[in-house]
Amino acid sequence: PADPVNVSIGWTPTEHDKSHTKMRCAFILPDPQIGFRRYDDGTLDPFHDVQAIDVALQIMAYVQEKFGIDVVINLGDFLDLPEHSKFIQEAAFANTTQLAINYGHEFLAKQRAIAPKTRIVLLEGNHDNRLNLHATRNAAASYGLKKANDLDGDPVLSVKNLLCLDELGVEFYDKYPSQESQVWLGKYLRAMHGTKVRSNGSTAAAYTNDTPHLSTIYGHIHRIELQYRTTFDSTGPIRSVAFSPGCLCRVDGAVPSVNAGIGADGKPGVHYENWQQGVGIVWYNEETGRFAVESVHIIEGHAVYQGQEFQYSESPFQTPPPTLNQ
């Protein structure tokens, strides 16, 4: 499991009285794909974007202080887990999984410090599911093993156990890609990691076309997309929305993908993917089903939201990068 971590943010988050309103706030954190390459000289090169994650936490703290967040939703592909992938194994992936687990735990611990009493959710994505698939394919005898004194607990080799989610009070929705890996914000609005990938910004349209009676917040594609669709039935109009807030991983070719090129030195070449970094804020009323979404674009460690600027260089959430003895 991840190393224990204590987070000190230097202030006490405000508790908000929402008895006067039925509107609730969901803060959406998309795919960070936490992972590392370790080069021959010991240098660690992350897949996740440290600056983007830091700015996302700053925006989260701002929203928590000003409005109060009711639920934080991590949209999945939280961990990249390249050592557990069926794809080509780069030498630089070796012995980096523990570092990723430690960083992921720290990221969630910071979320909990910002919003001590808020519901925090982690949805399983296809990359998080690599752990289960790897055990099934290569170590079936070890799949599902539990501690002798906790036979009703989580398997030792599971994302939930390794990230210490129970200790952090984080809900985990696994069984990707089934409906059990989704969380609902009212009857018609769902959040999921997603399974669809379309080119040229049309993934959102695929969701509104396939499920015009539902609205969907999704990850997986690493692009910021927002699509509205109106259809109708005998009672009147049916409005559907599909929204992807982007990603929190690097967009410069560091993340292993079909477009990534690796040199003889084991380092990836620069290739800017058609991906965008960002977070989402969703305002919703579970009783009426009404909601609105806001997209915040993060560019090179900088973002603007509600007239406020958020910059990595001015962050209270920075922590030193992991070292080789971790």
XYZ file of C-alpha atoms in Angstrom:
326
model
C 0.000 0.000 0.000
C 0.907 3.648 -0.364
C 3.092 5.257 2.252
C 1.122 7.233 4.871
C 0.978 10.947 4.113
C -0.013 13.974 6.174
C -1.261 17.021 4.293
C -1.085 20.494 5.809
C -2.802 23.184 3.730
C -2.335 25.977 6.231
C -6.026 26.849 6.615
C -9.303 25.318 7.760
C -11.844 24.738 4.975
C -15.125 26.569 5.408
C -18.255 24.593 6.258
C -21.220 25.794 4.206
C -24.848 25.800 5.321
C -26.857 24.707 2.273
C -30.213 24.357 3.980
C -31.503 27.330 1.980
C -30.851 25.741 -1.426
C -31.270 22.396 -3.147
C -28.490 23.090 -5.626
C -25.411 20.965 -5.136
C -21.857 21.192 -6.494
C -19.793 18.400 -8.023
C -16.104 18.945 -8.735
C -14.822 16.770 -11.580
C -11.195 15.629 -11.889
C -10.402 13.790 -15.148
C -7.749 11.231 -16.085
C -4.319 11.951 -14.497
C -2.869 8.557 -15.558
C -0.375 8.656 -12.710
C 2.833 6.853 -13.591
C 6.571 7.239 -14.138
C 9.511 6.289 -16.300
C 12.788 5.781 -14.457
C 15.891 6.385 -16.583
C 19.374 4.906 -16.167
C 20.600 7.942 -14.232
C 17.727 7.585 -11.747
C 15.689 10.476 -13.126
C 11.938 10.044 -12.769
C 9.761 11.291 -15.622
C 5.998 11.397 -14.820
C 3.083 10.690 -17.150
C 0.788 12.845 -15.000
C 1.170 16.602 -15.222
C 2.288 17.834 -11.811
C 1.480 21.452 -12.652
C -1.998 20.699 -14.008
C -2.849 18.583 -10.966
C -1.624 21.339 -8.680
C -3.725 23.990 -10.425
C -6.735 21.657 -10.308
C -6.327 21.450 -6.524
C -6.121 25.238 -6.290
C -9.384 25.588 -8.210
C -10.950 22.905 -6.028
C -9.909 24.815 -2.899
C -11.408 28.021 -4.320
C -14.738 26.356 -5.114
C -14.808 24.652 -1.709
C -14.194 27.935 0.118
C -16.658 29.974 -1.927
C -19.526 27.557 -2.513
C -18.845 24.259 -0.779
C -18.353 21.070 -2.782
C -20.848 18.259 -2.232
C -19.063 15.554 -4.193
C -15.649 15.201 -5.822
C -15.591 12.772 -8.745
C -12.327 11.347 -10.060
C -13.298 10.117 -13.522
C -10.918 7.161 -13.742
C -7.616 6.240 -15.351
C -6.285 7.506 -12.059
C -3.285 5.184 -12.271
C -1.648 4.325 -15.601
C -0.086 1.012 -14.431
C 2.136 0.461 -17.497
C 3.961 -2.441 -15.809
C 0.632 -4.287 -15.758
C -0.269 -3.536 -19.371
C -0.535 -6.066 -22.192
C 1.308 -3.603 -24.440
C 5.063 -3.274 -25.003
C 7.051 -2.987 -21.786
C 9.608 -0.190 -21.869
C 12.668 -0.749 -19.701
C 11.993 2.582 -17.969
C 8.661 1.296 -16.595
C 10.439 -1.160 -14.289
C 9.811 -0.797 -10.552
C 7.758 2.404 -10.813
C 4.341 1.146 -9.712
C 4.947 1.833 -6.011
C 5.921 5.424 -6.814
C 2.654 5.867 -8.717
C 0.611 4.388 -5.876
C 2.302 6.737 -3.394
C 1.629 9.788 -5.573
C -1.977 8.735 -6.158
C -2.551 8.357 -2.429
C -1.057 11.800 -1.839
C -3.297 13.335 -4.533
C -6.389 11.874 -2.859
C -5.150 12.919 0.585
C -4.910 16.515 -0.652
C -8.480 16.302 -1.948
C -9.587 15.090 1.473
C -7.669 17.888 3.230
C -9.362 20.517 1.044
C -12.828 19.042 1.589
C -12.769 17.122 4.901
C -16.478 16.221 4.974
C -17.187 15.998 1.259
C -18.095 12.794 -0.531
C -15.111 11.778 -2.698
C -15.540 9.205 -5.455
C -12.996 7.355 -7.581
C -14.357 5.668 -10.706
C -12.436 2.763 -12.191
C -11.106 3.296 -15.700
C -9.603 0.882 -18.183
C -6.060 1.685 -16.996
C -6.966 1.159 -13.325
C -8.461 -2.189 -14.333
C -5.070 -3.299 -15.663
C -4.218 -4.570 -12.180
C -7.099 -7.066 -12.205
C -6.494 -8.106 -15.799
C -2.775 -8.628 -15.204
C -3.441 -10.922 -12.252
C -6.086 -12.816 -14.205
C -3.769 -13.385 -17.168
C -0.468 -13.957 -15.395
C -1.057 -14.805 -11.742
C -4.515 -16.298 -11.429
C -3.538 -18.131 -8.232
C -2.866 -14.764 -6.584
C -6.022 -13.047 -7.826
C -8.319 -11.995 -4.994
C -6.041 -13.028 -2.112
C -6.920 -11.336 1.198
C -5.196 -10.862 4.524
C -5.798 -13.749 6.923
C -7.258 -11.425 9.565
C -9.527 -9.581 7.124
C -11.245 -12.126 4.912
C -14.191 -9.776 4.382
C -11.891 -6.973 3.312
C -10.521 -5.981 -0.055
C -8.068 -8.150 -1.997
C -4.466 -7.259 -1.250
C -3.725 -6.670 -4.934
C -6.479 -4.130 -5.607
C -6.585 -0.427 -6.338
C -8.850 0.133 -3.360
C -6.436 -1.531 -0.944
C -3.202 -0.154 -2.407
C -4.435 3.457 -2.430
C -5.834 3.092 1.128
C -9.217 4.372 -0.026
C -11.095 3.314 3.115
C -8.642 5.219 5.301
C -9.181 8.325 3.155
C -12.945 7.926 3.047
C -12.959 7.588 -0.748
C -15.689 5.549 -2.465
C -14.480 3.251 -5.245
C -16.740 2.260 -8.130
C -15.120 -0.665 -9.913
C -16.340 -3.340 -12.361
C -15.478 -1.113 -15.316
C -17.117 -0.737 -17.840
C -20.417 -1.921 -16.327
C -23.124 0.371 -15.012
C -21.808 -0.288 -11.500
C -18.762 1.846 -12.348
C -20.987 4.931 -12.789
C -22.240 7.434 -10.223
C -25.494 9.353 -10.617
C -26.201 13.013 -9.848
C -29.963 12.774 -10.022
C -32.137 10.583 -12.227
C -30.828 11.693 -15.621
C -27.219 12.817 -15.053
C -24.427 10.260 -14.711
C -20.647 10.396 -14.358
C -18.547 7.590 -15.825
C -15.075 6.919 -17.139
C -16.474 6.095 -20.550
C -15.843 3.635 -23.341
C -16.385 5.725 -26.456
C -13.598 7.354 -28.458
C -14.370 9.310 -31.615
C -12.096 11.563 -33.633
C -12.487 15.265 -34.355
C -14.357 16.130 -31.180
C -17.389 13.962 -31.855
C -17.304 11.670 -28.803
C -19.757 13.925 -26.984
C -22.156 13.653 -29.914
C -21.899 9.851 -29.733
C -23.149 9.937 -26.132
C -26.043 12.308 -26.827
C -27.023 10.308 -29.915
C -26.897 6.924 -28.171
C -28.656 8.018 -24.958
C -30.690 11.159 -25.791
C -32.726 10.704 -22.597
C -29.592 10.872 -20.396
C -26.781 13.339 -19.811
C -23.224 12.101 -19.320
C -20.031 13.408 -17.735
C -17.169 11.257 -18.974
C -13.400 10.911 -19.214
C -11.261 8.516 -21.251
C -10.715 10.724 -24.336
C -8.468 13.423 -22.771
C -10.234 16.168 -24.732
C -12.487 18.974 -23.545
C -15.857 18.472 -25.216
C -19.350 19.803 -24.558
C -22.369 18.809 -26.635
C -26.056 19.690 -26.242
C -28.847 17.849 -28.037
C -32.622 18.340 -28.047
C -35.086 15.666 -29.105
C -38.690 15.061 -27.998
C -41.411 12.638 -27.069
C -45.174 12.987 -26.546
C -44.667 15.078 -23.402
C -42.330 17.636 -24.962
C -38.602 18.269 -25.432
C -35.850 16.010 -24.085
C -32.520 17.728 -23.571
C -29.257 15.811 -23.371
C -25.762 17.008 -22.492
C -22.411 15.259 -22.804
C -19.328 16.794 -21.171
C -15.679 15.786 -20.972
C -13.458 18.073 -18.838
C -10.259 16.822 -20.535
C -7.392 15.262 -18.591
C -4.722 15.928 -15.964
C -1.988 13.882 -17.637
C 0.771 15.343 -19.786
C -0.080 16.204 -23.377
C 3.460 16.383 -24.812
C 4.018 12.729 -25.687
C 5.082 11.453 -22.258
C 1.996 9.264 -21.833
C 2.417 5.893 -23.583
C 0.092 5.911 -26.594
C -0.070 4.973 -30.266
C 1.455 8.355 -31.104
C 4.332 8.139 -28.631
C 7.828 7.525 -29.974
C 10.655 6.203 -27.802
C 14.323 6.807 -28.644
C 17.362 4.573 -28.124
C 17.904 6.399 -24.820
C 14.503 5.166 -23.611
C 13.014 8.664 -23.511
C 9.828 9.695 -25.328
C 9.915 12.210 -28.137
C 7.865 15.385 -27.982
C 4.481 14.990 -29.614
C 1.577 17.243 -28.709
C -1.575 15.166 -28.632
C -4.978 16.637 -29.422
C -5.681 16.570 -25.700
C -6.617 19.376 -23.312
C -6.159 19.630 -19.564
C -8.932 20.869 -17.335
C -11.488 20.284 -14.597
C -15.257 20.541 -14.456
C -17.739 22.061 -12.040
C -21.303 20.757 -12.181
C -24.241 22.393 -10.420
C -27.189 20.045 -10.023
C -30.535 19.600 -8.281
C -31.289 15.938 -7.622
C -35.021 16.573 -7.164
C -35.739 18.578 -10.304
C -32.987 17.095 -12.465
C -31.795 20.554 -13.521
C -28.067 21.080 -13.849
C -25.390 23.229 -15.465
C -21.761 22.482 -16.292
C -18.682 24.697 -16.277
C -15.429 23.806 -18.017
C -12.090 25.190 -16.810
C -9.172 24.834 -19.232
C -5.701 24.440 -17.699
C -2.800 25.468 -19.944
C 0.851 25.063 -18.928
C 0.186 25.383 -15.210
C -2.277 28.264 -15.518
C -6.065 28.604 -15.463
C -8.729 31.290 -15.187
C -12.032 30.702 -13.383
C -14.583 33.316 -12.313
C -12.113 36.088 -12.962
C -9.467 34.487 -10.735
C -6.076 33.317 -11.990
C -4.559 30.083 -10.704
C -0.866 29.395 -11.320
C 1.416 26.541 -10.380
C 4.195 28.967 -9.387
C 1.943 30.437 -6.676
C 0.597 27.161 -5.295
C 0.390 26.125 -1.634
C 0.001 22.477 -2.672
C 3.428 21.808 -4.181
C 5.396 18.851 -2.896
C 8.866 17.665 -3.886
C 9.019 14.920 -6.515
C 9.513 11.328 -5.323
C 13.050 10.142 -4.745
C 14.704 6.855 -5.579
C 14.406 5.418 -2.068
C 10.597 5.566 -2.101
